């Protein structure tokens, strides 16, 4: 079938206050760090580590400094080619941007979108350098 937006990647994302131990656990499960991104979320430094195992599975682990998280969050990261189109699509399905924020960096635009039943997407668009 023909779908509205193109999904460019899809994997679990763990948001935690203790990335070091979560990363260690995934290393023990056979995952290796692929790259680390340093950004800012609501004015606080954010470190995001992308990991991959030998089967080609990915997991992202993010830690926000000074986070008020009471417990880890597990989200589904869904990267799309058109953030605005996907945001509208999810909103029409009853998803809510509970923080009311969209995080934008030079290379990324993202928002946490929570479904009516409670699961959440980290909706992202990777922004390529327009050179």
PDB file of C-alpha atoms in Angstrom:
ATOM      1  CA  UNK A   1       0.000   0.000   0.000  1.00  0.00           C
ATOM      2  CA  UNK A   2       0.882   3.673  -0.252  1.00  0.00           C
ATOM      3  CA  UNK A   3       1.667   5.372   3.035  1.00  0.00           C
ATOM      4  CA  UNK A   4       1.706   9.065   3.823  1.00  0.00           C
ATOM      5  CA  UNK A   5       5.215   9.443   5.172  1.00  0.00           C
ATOM      6  CA  UNK A   6       8.334   7.430   4.673  1.00  0.00           C
ATOM      7  CA  UNK A   7       9.816   5.794   7.783  1.00  0.00           C
ATOM      8  CA  UNK A   8      13.610   5.995   7.574  1.00  0.00           C
ATOM      9  CA  UNK A   9      14.390   4.154  10.833  1.00  0.00           C
ATOM     10  CA  UNK A  10      12.467   2.527  13.663  1.00  0.00           C
ATOM     11  CA  UNK A  11      13.888   1.284  16.969  1.00  0.00           C
ATOM     12  CA  UNK A  12      13.548   1.390  20.754  1.00  0.00           C
ATOM     13  CA  UNK A  13      14.774   4.447  22.667  1.00  0.00           C
ATOM     14  CA  UNK A  14      15.472   4.399  26.406  1.00  0.00           C
ATOM     15  CA  UNK A  15      15.555   7.738  28.222  1.00  0.00           C
ATOM     16  CA  UNK A  16      17.332   7.342  31.554  1.00  0.00           C
ATOM     17  CA  UNK A  17      19.220   9.133  34.329  1.00  0.00           C
ATOM     18  CA  UNK A  18      21.811   6.331  34.332  1.00  0.00           C
ATOM     19  CA  UNK A  19      22.954   5.844  30.737  1.00  0.00           C
ATOM     20  CA  UNK A  20      26.300   4.340  31.779  1.00  0.00           C
ATOM     21  CA  UNK A  21      24.705   1.235  33.328  1.00  0.00           C
ATOM     22  CA  UNK A  22      22.093   0.872  30.567  1.00  0.00           C
ATOM     23  CA  UNK A  23      24.860   1.063  27.925  1.00  0.00           C
ATOM     24  CA  UNK A  24      26.897  -1.522  29.868  1.00  0.00           C
ATOM     25  CA  UNK A  25      23.895  -3.888  29.923  1.00  0.00           C
ATOM     26  CA  UNK A  26      23.391  -3.588  26.163  1.00  0.00           C
ATOM     27  CA  UNK A  27      27.140  -4.112  25.579  1.00  0.00           C
ATOM     28  CA  UNK A  28      26.799  -7.354  27.560  1.00  0.00           C
ATOM     29  CA  UNK A  29      23.907  -8.257  25.214  1.00  0.00           C
ATOM     30  CA  UNK A  30      26.224  -7.828  22.212  1.00  0.00           C
ATOM     31  CA  UNK A  31      25.492  -4.223  21.198  1.00  0.00           C
ATOM     32  CA  UNK A  32      28.273  -1.823  20.246  1.00  0.00           C
ATOM     33  CA  UNK A  33      28.236   1.965  20.352  1.00  0.00           C
ATOM     34  CA  UNK A  34      27.848   3.346  16.820  1.00  0.00           C
ATOM     35  CA  UNK A  35      27.792   7.060  17.547  1.00  0.00           C
ATOM     36  CA  UNK A  36      27.111   9.598  20.256  1.00  0.00           C
ATOM     37  CA  UNK A  37      25.188  12.835  19.776  1.00  0.00           C
ATOM     38  CA  UNK A  38      25.396  15.722  22.212  1.00  0.00           C
ATOM     39  CA  UNK A  39      22.488  18.146  22.076  1.00  0.00           C
ATOM     40  CA  UNK A  40      20.253  20.205  24.359  1.00  0.00           C
ATOM     41  CA  UNK A  41      16.746  19.440  25.624  1.00  0.00           C
ATOM     42  CA  UNK A  42      14.893  22.253  27.407  1.00  0.00           C
ATOM     43  CA  UNK A  43      18.210  23.973  28.089  1.00  0.00           C
ATOM     44  CA  UNK A  44      19.810  20.861  29.621  1.00  0.00           C
ATOM     45  CA  UNK A  45      22.650  18.893  28.001  1.00  0.00           C
ATOM     46  CA  UNK A  46      21.452  15.687  26.369  1.00  0.00           C
ATOM     47  CA  UNK A  47      23.654  12.767  25.355  1.00  0.00           C
ATOM     48  CA  UNK A  48      22.242  10.171  23.002  1.00  0.00           C
ATOM     49  CA  UNK A  49      24.108   6.952  22.182  1.00  0.00           C
ATOM     50  CA  UNK A  50      23.111   4.785  19.218  1.00  0.00           C
ATOM     51  CA  UNK A  51      23.999   1.104  19.569  1.00  0.00           C
ATOM     52  CA  UNK A  52      23.811  -1.790  17.099  1.00  0.00           C
ATOM     53  CA  UNK A  53      24.220  -5.543  17.417  1.00  0.00           C
ATOM     54  CA  UNK A  54      25.481  -8.147  14.929  1.00  0.00           C
ATOM     55  CA  UNK A  55      21.897  -8.856  13.766  1.00  0.00           C
ATOM     56  CA  UNK A  56      21.434  -5.234  12.704  1.00  0.00           C
ATOM     57  CA  UNK A  57      19.152  -4.276  15.604  1.00  0.00           C
ATOM     58  CA  UNK A  58      19.446  -0.745  16.980  1.00  0.00           C
ATOM     59  CA  UNK A  59      18.734   0.759  20.383  1.00  0.00           C
ATOM     60  CA  UNK A  60      19.178   4.415  21.347  1.00  0.00           C
ATOM     61  CA  UNK A  61      19.975   5.428  24.925  1.00  0.00           C
ATOM     62  CA  UNK A  62      19.520   9.073  25.953  1.00  0.00           C
ATOM     63  CA  UNK A  63      20.439  10.818  29.167  1.00  0.00           C
ATOM     64  CA  UNK A  64      19.343  14.373  29.969  1.00  0.00           C
ATOM     65  CA  UNK A  65      21.381  16.176  32.636  1.00  0.00           C
ATOM     66  CA  UNK A  66      19.342  17.602  35.544  1.00  0.00           C
ATOM     67  CA  UNK A  67      16.426  15.437  34.436  1.00  0.00           C
ATOM     68  CA  UNK A  68      13.378  15.248  36.699  1.00  0.00           C
ATOM     69  CA  UNK A  69      12.569  11.739  35.403  1.00  0.00           C
ATOM     70  CA  UNK A  70      11.302   9.535  38.212  1.00  0.00           C
ATOM     71  CA  UNK A  71      11.904   6.381  36.181  1.00  0.00           C
ATOM     72  CA  UNK A  72      13.222   5.434  32.755  1.00  0.00           C
ATOM     73  CA  UNK A  73      11.052   5.971  29.704  1.00  0.00           C
ATOM     74  CA  UNK A  74      10.922   3.464  26.864  1.00  0.00           C
ATOM     75  CA  UNK A  75       9.814   4.991  23.582  1.00  0.00           C
ATOM     76  CA  UNK A  76       9.724   3.850  19.987  1.00  0.00           C
ATOM     77  CA  UNK A  77      11.945   6.131  17.915  1.00  0.00           C
ATOM     78  CA  UNK A  78      10.352   6.617  14.526  1.00  0.00           C
ATOM     79  CA  UNK A  79      12.401   8.650  12.065  1.00  0.00           C
ATOM     80  CA  UNK A  80      10.425   9.988   9.122  1.00  0.00           C
ATOM     81  CA  UNK A  81      11.188  12.019   6.029  1.00  0.00           C
ATOM     82  CA  UNK A  82       8.492  14.625   6.814  1.00  0.00           C
ATOM     83  CA  UNK A  83       8.079  15.584  10.489  1.00  0.00           C
ATOM     84  CA  UNK A  84       5.142  17.961   9.979  1.00  0.00           C
ATOM     85  CA  UNK A  85       3.156  15.452   7.915  1.00  0.00           C
ATOM     86  CA  UNK A  86       3.783  12.669  10.469  1.00  0.00           C
ATOM     87  CA  UNK A  87       2.935  14.992  13.391  1.00  0.00           C
ATOM     88  CA  UNK A  88      -0.388  15.885  11.742  1.00  0.00           C
ATOM     89  CA  UNK A  89      -1.087  12.210  10.968  1.00  0.00           C
ATOM     90  CA  UNK A  90      -0.456  11.137  14.593  1.00  0.00           C
ATOM     91  CA  UNK A  91      -2.422  14.084  16.020  1.00  0.00           C
ATOM     92  CA  UNK A  92      -5.411  13.076  13.855  1.00  0.00           C
ATOM     93  CA  UNK A  93      -5.134   9.578  15.402  1.00  0.00           C
ATOM     94  CA  UNK A  94      -5.423  11.076  18.901  1.00  0.00           C
ATOM     95  CA  UNK A  95      -1.718  11.264  19.798  1.00  0.00           C
ATOM     96  CA  UNK A  96      -0.682  14.161  22.006  1.00  0.00           C
ATOM     97  CA  UNK A  97       2.585  16.039  22.350  1.00  0.00           C
ATOM     98  CA  UNK A  98       2.324  15.936  26.149  1.00  0.00           C
ATOM     99  CA  UNK A  99       5.289  18.248  26.781  1.00  0.00           C
ATOM    100  CA  UNK A 100       4.033  20.710  24.184  1.00  0.00           C
ATOM    101  CA  UNK A 101       7.622  20.965  22.932  1.00  0.00           C
ATOM    102  CA  UNK A 102       9.380  20.176  19.708  1.00  0.00           C
ATOM    103  CA  UNK A 103      13.141  19.817  20.135  1.00  0.00           C
ATOM    104  CA  UNK A 104      15.084  21.206  17.191  1.00  0.00           C
ATOM    105  CA  UNK A 105      18.827  20.969  16.595  1.00  0.00           C
ATOM    106  CA  UNK A 106      20.874  21.581  13.450  1.00  0.00           C
ATOM    107  CA  UNK A 107      20.418  17.949  12.414  1.00  0.00           C
ATOM    108  CA  UNK A 108      17.207  16.810  14.068  1.00  0.00           C
ATOM    109  CA  UNK A 109      13.617  17.756  14.855  1.00  0.00           C
ATOM    110  CA  UNK A 110      11.756  15.617  17.396  1.00  0.00           C
ATOM    111  CA  UNK A 111       8.767  15.428  19.728  1.00  0.00           C
ATOM    112  CA  UNK A 112       7.413  12.825  22.111  1.00  0.00           C
ATOM    113  CA  UNK A 113       3.970  11.782  20.897  1.00  0.00           C
ATOM    114  CA  UNK A 114       1.814   9.767  23.318  1.00  0.00           C
ATOM    115  CA  UNK A 115      -1.006   7.568  22.021  1.00  0.00           C
ATOM    116  CA  UNK A 116      -4.517   7.639  23.510  1.00  0.00           C
ATOM    117  CA  UNK A 117      -3.732   4.278  25.193  1.00  0.00           C
ATOM    118  CA  UNK A 118      -0.351   5.342  26.581  1.00  0.00           C
ATOM    119  CA  UNK A 119       2.489   4.108  24.362  1.00  0.00           C
ATOM    120  CA  UNK A 120       4.822   6.749  23.002  1.00  0.00           C
ATOM    121  CA  UNK A 121       6.794   7.559  19.878  1.00  0.00           C
ATOM    122  CA  UNK A 122       9.835   9.767  19.743  1.00  0.00           C
ATOM    123  CA  UNK A 123       8.912  11.268  16.368  1.00  0.00           C
ATOM    124  CA  UNK A 124      12.035  12.489  14.535  1.00  0.00           C
ATOM    125  CA  UNK A 125      13.125  13.934  11.262  1.00  0.00           C
ATOM    126  CA  UNK A 126      16.811  13.912  10.501  1.00  0.00           C
ATOM    127  CA  UNK A 127      17.640  17.197   8.786  1.00  0.00           C
ATOM    128  CA  UNK A 128      20.310  16.860   6.147  1.00  0.00           C
ATOM    129  CA  UNK A 129      22.755  19.682   5.540  1.00  0.00           C
ATOM    130  CA  UNK A 130      21.421  21.686   2.616  1.00  0.00           C
ATOM    131  CA  UNK A 131      24.803  22.366   0.986  1.00  0.00           C
TER     132      UNK A 131
END
